[in-house]
Structures are given as structure tokens and as C-alpha cells.
DNA sequence: TCGATTCATATCTATATGGGTATATAATTT
DNA sequence: AAATTATATACCCATATAGATATGAATCGA
């Protein structure tokens, strides 16, 4: 048997760095394919294929807008990855560092929310 | 170009479900190959190959003990994955749920630590 | 209506995979 | 030393990839 399909689940889809770049780009807001092509510096067919993989695992969704296809992130699809790796987090953190980091995370979340409030789209 | 090697980074190594099972098994303590073979129900050569991939990305380490090779987890190798998905966490969580989950996580960590204290190896 | 723009799909190629099986290597026991 | 145990590696195979390129489909502007 060969390797599992990239569309098998989010783990496989996200193993490709280019697809993580796409998700990172969409984290700041939805974008049409052309913008992603410019951002990644990849050929348009490649971006479309990566988007297809991400769509099949539910990591992105599309919307037709004229002749453009506007992609947006669906972050829930990444939750299984987070849940799995989070169970290891305590193993690389000391007990007391953990509390510190949690508090720092909370602060970060707070700052991110502030950013979002100031964002235009 | 073909898909990136499974040994390219932790993302690719961990995309294979069997290798996640191995890591999950090692999370409870180090184990010789034979035990992993029994646990996974895979042929021994396959387990050895999966372990090789995990070793090449630094996710596990080995120790010789007589004619056995005892593998142990190196959780730090998973940190890049955690760091990446964690930046998306706030996108699928509501503000107030977040605090709840963090507190629950802390409780879970506490329970896990209790378990570890009672473990023999 | 025709050309231009935006995106998706089809086809080709080289490559690495995971499973199966056989064998090599190393340590232990008899 | 020979047999046994524990693990790693070598080889074969079918498959799916990512990139390259060409083309198809849909929408818009003139």
C-alpha cells in the first residue's frame, strides 16, 4: 500500500508546507485564488490543486464572486490536530512553566482579539 | 516533484496514523520494539521502519538494553506542530469557552501528573 | 459577440511511500 | 559453538503524490 492520500485527513493535508502557507494567508481573512498565487509565488494550477486538497478535508470553503472564487478558512478542521498534539504539551513543559505559558497565552489571545476588532475584513 | 519525504519534518512523520499510535504508546513510558509490535498488531519490520522515521525527525530516541532496543518519546519534536496549530485555536473558540477549556486543561494536567506518580516505569 | 480575465481540470513524469516477505545482525542461552 | 531471541535492513510492488504544461469553463468588458 502507498502512503495515505493527502485528502485522507487534516494531518496529511497539512503536512505540505505550501498548504500551511495558504492556511496562514487565509487566517487574516478570505482571499481569491489570484491573491494566493501572488502571495505564494506558485503557479496558478498548483494553488488550485492545493486548495482542492484543503477543501476536501474541510480546512477551507469557497464562495463564488463573479469570476473569482473567494476562499476562506474553516479552522475547526484543524482541531483534531490540536487536540492530539496538545496532549503531549505537558511532557515538554515543566509544571510551573506551564502556568506561566497559559497565562501568557491568555494575554496573547487578548491581544489578538484587539487586533481583530481593528481589522477591516 | 513527489510528495515530501515522511522524514522531512515532524508534520510529515506524524501524518501516518500508525506512527501516532506509536507515539501515543510511548507517551506512557519507554518500550522495546516487541511490545510495540504487540500493541499495534503490525509486523515487526513495519514497526521498525516507522520507528526509524520517527527517529529521523527526532520524535523518539533509542537505548540498547541487551538484545532489546528500548524506545522513548522525545516530545519536544512535536512542539513545532503545536505552535503552528495553537495559533489557530482562538479562531474556533469563543472568548469565554477559551477560559473554561484552559482551566479544564489545567485540571487534566494535574490528573495526568498524579497518574505519573503512581506509575512503575 | 469576441477577447480577456479568473480559475479548475487533465495529462505526464519522477519519486517516495507502506505493506509483504526474506534475510542480515547482534545478543543471549544451552 | 549452535540455536534462539530481538531487531534492523533489503527488496518488490501498487499507488499517490507535486510540479509542469496545456486546455476547458465561466464571467466580464468592449
mmCIF file of N, CA and C in Angstrom, chain B residues 57-118:
data_model
loop_
_atom_site.group_PDB
_atom_site.id
_atom_site.type_symbol
_atom_site.label_atom_id
_atom_site.label_comp_id
_atom_site.label_asym_id
_atom_site.label_seq_id
_atom_site.Cartn_x
_atom_site.Cartn_y
_atom_site.Cartn_z
ATOM 1 N N UNK B 57 13.172 12.187 12.566
ATOM 2 C CA UNK B 57 12.639 13.532 12.825
ATOM 3 C C UNK B 57 12.794 13.895 14.307
ATOM 4 N N UNK B 58 13.434 13.026 15.062
ATOM 5 C CA UNK B 58 13.723 13.343 16.462
ATOM 6 C C UNK B 58 12.580 13.108 17.424
ATOM 7 N N UNK B 59 11.543 12.428 16.971
ATOM 8 C CA UNK B 59 10.370 12.234 17.835
ATOM 9 C C UNK B 59 10.571 11.108 18.845
ATOM 10 N N UNK B 60 11.507 10.216 18.567
ATOM 11 C CA UNK B 60 11.837 9.148 19.518
ATOM 12 C C UNK B 60 13.351 8.983 19.588
ATOM 13 N N UNK B 61 13.774 8.357 20.682
ATOM 14 C CA UNK B 61 15.189 8.045 20.856
ATOM 15 C C UNK B 61 15.301 6.600 21.306
ATOM 16 N N UNK B 62 16.485 6.006 21.100
ATOM 17 C CA UNK B 62 16.662 4.592 21.417
ATOM 18 C C UNK B 62 17.728 4.406 22.460
ATOM 19 N N UNK B 63 17.633 3.272 23.125
ATOM 20 C CA UNK B 63 18.638 2.872 24.100
ATOM 21 C C UNK B 63 18.782 1.368 23.949
ATOM 22 N N UNK B 64 20.028 0.884 23.892
ATOM 23 C CA UNK B 64 20.259 -0.562 23.821
ATOM 24 C C UNK B 64 20.188 -1.143 25.219
ATOM 25 N N UNK B 65 19.461 -2.244 25.316
ATOM 26 C CA UNK B 65 19.385 -2.935 26.605
ATOM 27 C C UNK B 65 19.426 -4.414 26.292
ATOM 28 N N UNK B 66 20.631 -4.971 26.368
ATOM 29 C CA UNK B 66 20.785 -6.367 25.971
ATOM 30 C C UNK B 66 20.455 -6.517 24.510
ATOM 31 N N UNK B 67 19.620 -7.469 24.195
ATOM 32 C CA UNK B 67 19.257 -7.622 22.781
ATOM 33 C C UNK B 67 17.997 -6.857 22.441
ATOM 34 N N UNK B 68 17.515 -6.089 23.362
ATOM 35 C CA UNK B 68 16.352 -5.252 23.077
ATOM 36 C C UNK B 68 16.789 -3.821 22.748
ATOM 37 N N UNK B 69 15.934 -3.140 22.008
ATOM 38 C CA UNK B 69 16.119 -1.708 21.745
ATOM 39 C C UNK B 69 14.912 -1.012 22.349
ATOM 40 N N UNK B 70 15.201 -0.243 23.366
ATOM 41 C CA UNK B 70 14.120 0.414 24.109
ATOM 42 C C UNK B 70 13.926 1.826 23.574
ATOM 43 N N UNK B 71 12.719 2.101 23.106
ATOM 44 C CA UNK B 71 12.408 3.410 22.532
ATOM 45 C C UNK B 71 11.697 4.288 23.542
ATOM 46 N N UNK B 72 12.029 5.562 23.486
ATOM 47 C CA UNK B 72 11.350 6.523 24.354
ATOM 48 C C UNK B 72 10.959 7.749 23.526
ATOM 49 N N UNK B 73 9.951 8.411 24.026
ATOM 50 C CA UNK B 73 9.427 9.593 23.352
ATOM 51 C C UNK B 73 10.359 10.788 23.546
ATOM 52 N N UNK B 74 10.436 11.640 22.530
ATOM 53 C CA UNK B 74 11.091 12.934 22.659
ATOM 54 C C UNK B 74 10.084 14.007 22.263
ATOM 55 N N UNK B 75 9.250 14.394 23.217
ATOM 56 C CA UNK B 75 8.079 15.218 22.895
ATOM 57 C C UNK B 75 8.423 16.582 22.299
ATOM 58 N N UNK B 76 9.607 17.091 22.552
ATOM 59 C CA UNK B 76 9.984 18.396 22.009
ATOM 60 C C UNK B 76 9.823 18.452 20.492
ATOM 61 N N UNK B 77 10.003 17.290 19.848
ATOM 62 C CA UNK B 77 9.916 17.268 18.384
ATOM 63 C C UNK B 77 8.520 17.630 17.901
ATOM 64 N N UNK B 78 7.526 17.512 18.782
ATOM 65 C CA UNK B 78 6.149 17.816 18.386
ATOM 66 C C UNK B 78 5.789 19.281 18.608
ATOM 67 N N UNK B 79 6.703 19.987 19.246
ATOM 68 C CA UNK B 79 6.392 21.367 19.594
ATOM 69 C C UNK B 79 6.106 22.256 18.376
ATOM 70 N N UNK B 80 6.865 22.124 17.289
ATOM 71 C CA UNK B 80 6.546 22.955 16.112
ATOM 72 C C UNK B 80 5.115 22.760 15.633
ATOM 73 N N UNK B 81 4.638 21.536 15.701
ATOM 74 C CA UNK B 81 3.250 21.277 15.290
ATOM 75 C C UNK B 81 2.297 21.999 16.227
ATOM 76 N N UNK B 82 2.577 21.866 17.499
ATOM 77 C CA UNK B 82 1.716 22.518 18.484
ATOM 78 C C UNK B 82 1.714 24.024 18.290
ATOM 79 N N UNK B 83 2.910 24.572 18.098
ATOM 80 C CA UNK B 83 2.998 26.021 17.951
ATOM 81 C C UNK B 83 2.193 26.486 16.741
ATOM 82 N N UNK B 84 2.243 25.695 15.664
ATOM 83 C CA UNK B 84 1.530 26.120 14.460
ATOM 84 C C UNK B 84 0.014 26.060 14.662
ATOM 85 N N UNK B 85 -0.504 24.936 15.114
ATOM 86 C CA UNK B 85 -1.975 24.840 15.228
ATOM 87 C C UNK B 85 -2.496 25.707 16.366
ATOM 88 N N UNK B 86 -1.668 25.938 17.368
ATOM 89 C CA UNK B 86 -2.144 26.731 18.511
ATOM 90 C C UNK B 86 -2.512 28.148 18.067
ATOM 91 N N UNK B 87 -1.848 28.619 17.007
ATOM 92 C CA UNK B 87 -2.146 29.976 16.542
ATOM 93 C C UNK B 87 -3.525 30.060 15.908
ATOM 94 N N UNK B 88 -4.140 28.917 15.625
ATOM 95 C CA UNK B 88 -5.489 28.898 15.063
ATOM 96 C C UNK B 88 -6.551 28.667 16.129
ATOM 97 N N UNK B 89 -6.082 28.286 17.309
ATOM 98 C CA UNK B 89 -7.020 27.849 18.348
ATOM 99 C C UNK B 89 -8.089 28.902 18.638
ATOM 100 N N UNK B 90 -7.666 30.153 18.726
ATOM 101 C CA UNK B 90 -8.638 31.181 19.103
ATOM 102 C C UNK B 90 -9.721 31.345 18.043
ATOM 103 N N UNK B 91 -9.456 30.855 16.825
ATOM 104 C CA UNK B 91 -10.427 31.035 15.746
ATOM 105 C C UNK B 91 -11.616 30.090 15.869
ATOM 106 N N UNK B 92 -11.439 28.967 16.547
ATOM 107 C CA UNK B 92 -12.574 28.059 16.684
ATOM 108 C C UNK B 92 -13.131 28.066 18.108
ATOM 109 N N UNK B 93 -12.625 28.942 18.913
ATOM 110 C CA UNK B 93 -13.110 29.030 20.280
ATOM 111 C C UNK B 93 -13.746 30.384 20.539
ATOM 112 N N UNK B 94 -14.802 30.340 21.291
ATOM 113 C CA UNK B 94 -15.367 31.602 21.751
ATOM 114 C C UNK B 94 -14.518 32.099 22.902
ATOM 115 N N UNK B 95 -14.595 33.372 23.110
ATOM 116 C CA UNK B 95 -13.801 34.002 24.164
ATOM 117 C C UNK B 95 -13.985 33.326 25.526
ATOM 118 N N UNK B 96 -15.197 33.044 25.895
ATOM 119 C CA UNK B 96 -15.454 32.538 27.248
ATOM 120 C C UNK B 96 -15.196 31.037 27.356
ATOM 121 N N UNK B 97 -15.500 30.329 26.255
ATOM 122 C CA UNK B 97 -15.161 28.915 26.225
ATOM 123 C C UNK B 97 -13.669 28.727 26.432
ATOM 124 N N UNK B 98 -12.905 29.654 25.887
ATOM 125 C CA UNK B 98 -11.459 29.538 25.978
ATOM 126 C C UNK B 98 -11.014 29.426 27.429
ATOM 127 N N UNK B 99 -11.497 30.307 28.242
ATOM 128 C CA UNK B 99 -11.084 30.281 29.644
ATOM 129 C C UNK B 99 -11.509 28.967 30.290
ATOM 130 N N UNK B 100 -12.726 28.545 30.004
ATOM 131 C CA UNK B 100 -13.196 27.270 30.534
ATOM 132 C C UNK B 100 -12.253 26.132 30.162
ATOM 133 N N UNK B 101 -11.895 26.084 28.871
ATOM 134 C CA UNK B 101 -11.061 24.988 28.400
ATOM 135 C C UNK B 101 -9.681 25.039 29.022
ATOM 136 N N UNK B 102 -9.154 26.232 29.167
ATOM 137 C CA UNK B 102 -7.831 26.351 29.768
ATOM 138 C C UNK B 102 -7.856 25.818 31.189
ATOM 139 N N UNK B 103 -8.889 26.174 31.892
ATOM 140 C CA UNK B 103 -8.989 25.692 33.271
ATOM 141 C C UNK B 103 -9.148 24.166 33.292
ATOM 142 N N UNK B 104 -9.906 23.657 32.332
ATOM 143 C CA UNK B 104 -10.082 22.207 32.269
ATOM 144 C C UNK B 104 -8.766 21.520 31.916
ATOM 145 N N UNK B 105 -8.023 22.146 31.007
ATOM 146 C CA UNK B 105 -6.725 21.606 30.649
ATOM 147 C C UNK B 105 -5.828 21.529 31.876
ATOM 148 N N UNK B 106 -5.831 22.567 32.660
ATOM 149 C CA UNK B 106 -5.013 22.592 33.869
ATOM 150 C C UNK B 106 -5.389 21.441 34.784
ATOM 151 N N UNK B 107 -6.693 21.200 34.902
ATOM 152 C CA UNK B 107 -7.163 20.103 35.739
ATOM 153 C C UNK B 107 -6.668 18.765 35.173
ATOM 154 N N UNK B 108 -6.755 18.636 33.836
ATOM 155 C CA UNK B 108 -6.282 17.409 33.194
ATOM 156 C C UNK B 108 -4.800 17.195 33.460
ATOM 157 N N UNK B 109 -4.026 18.264 33.289
ATOM 158 C CA UNK B 109 -2.595 18.159 33.553
ATOM 159 C C UNK B 109 -2.367 17.644 34.962
ATOM 160 N N UNK B 110 -3.110 18.189 35.881
ATOM 161 C CA UNK B 110 -2.977 17.801 37.282
ATOM 162 C C UNK B 110 -3.225 16.300 37.431
ATOM 163 N N UNK B 111 -4.298 15.813 36.830
ATOM 164 C CA UNK B 111 -4.637 14.391 36.930
ATOM 165 C C UNK B 111 -3.552 13.527 36.315
ATOM 166 N N UNK B 112 -3.066 13.977 35.161
ATOM 167 C CA UNK B 112 -2.004 13.204 34.497
ATOM 168 C C UNK B 112 -0.778 13.105 35.379
ATOM 169 N N UNK B 113 -0.434 14.183 36.029
ATOM 170 C CA UNK B 113 0.737 14.166 36.905
ATOM 171 C C UNK B 113 0.535 13.178 38.045
ATOM 172 N N UNK B 114 -0.665 13.134 38.563
ATOM 173 C CA UNK B 114 -0.976 12.158 39.624
ATOM 174 C C UNK B 114 -0.744 10.748 39.109
ATOM 175 N N UNK B 115 -1.226 10.493 37.879
ATOM 176 C CA UNK B 115 -1.043 9.180 37.279
ATOM 177 C C UNK B 115 0.436 8.828 37.194
ATOM 178 N N UNK B 116 1.215 9.794 36.738
ATOM 179 C CA UNK B 116 2.636 9.533 36.544
ATOM 180 C C UNK B 116 3.303 9.144 37.851
ATOM 181 N N UNK B 117 2.885 9.778 38.911
ATOM 182 C CA UNK B 117 3.495 9.495 40.207
ATOM 183 C C UNK B 117 3.244 8.054 40.640
ATOM 184 N N UNK B 118 2.097 7.498 40.195
ATOM 185 C CA UNK B 118 1.761 6.143 40.605
ATOM 186 C C UNK B 118 2.305 5.096 39.637
#
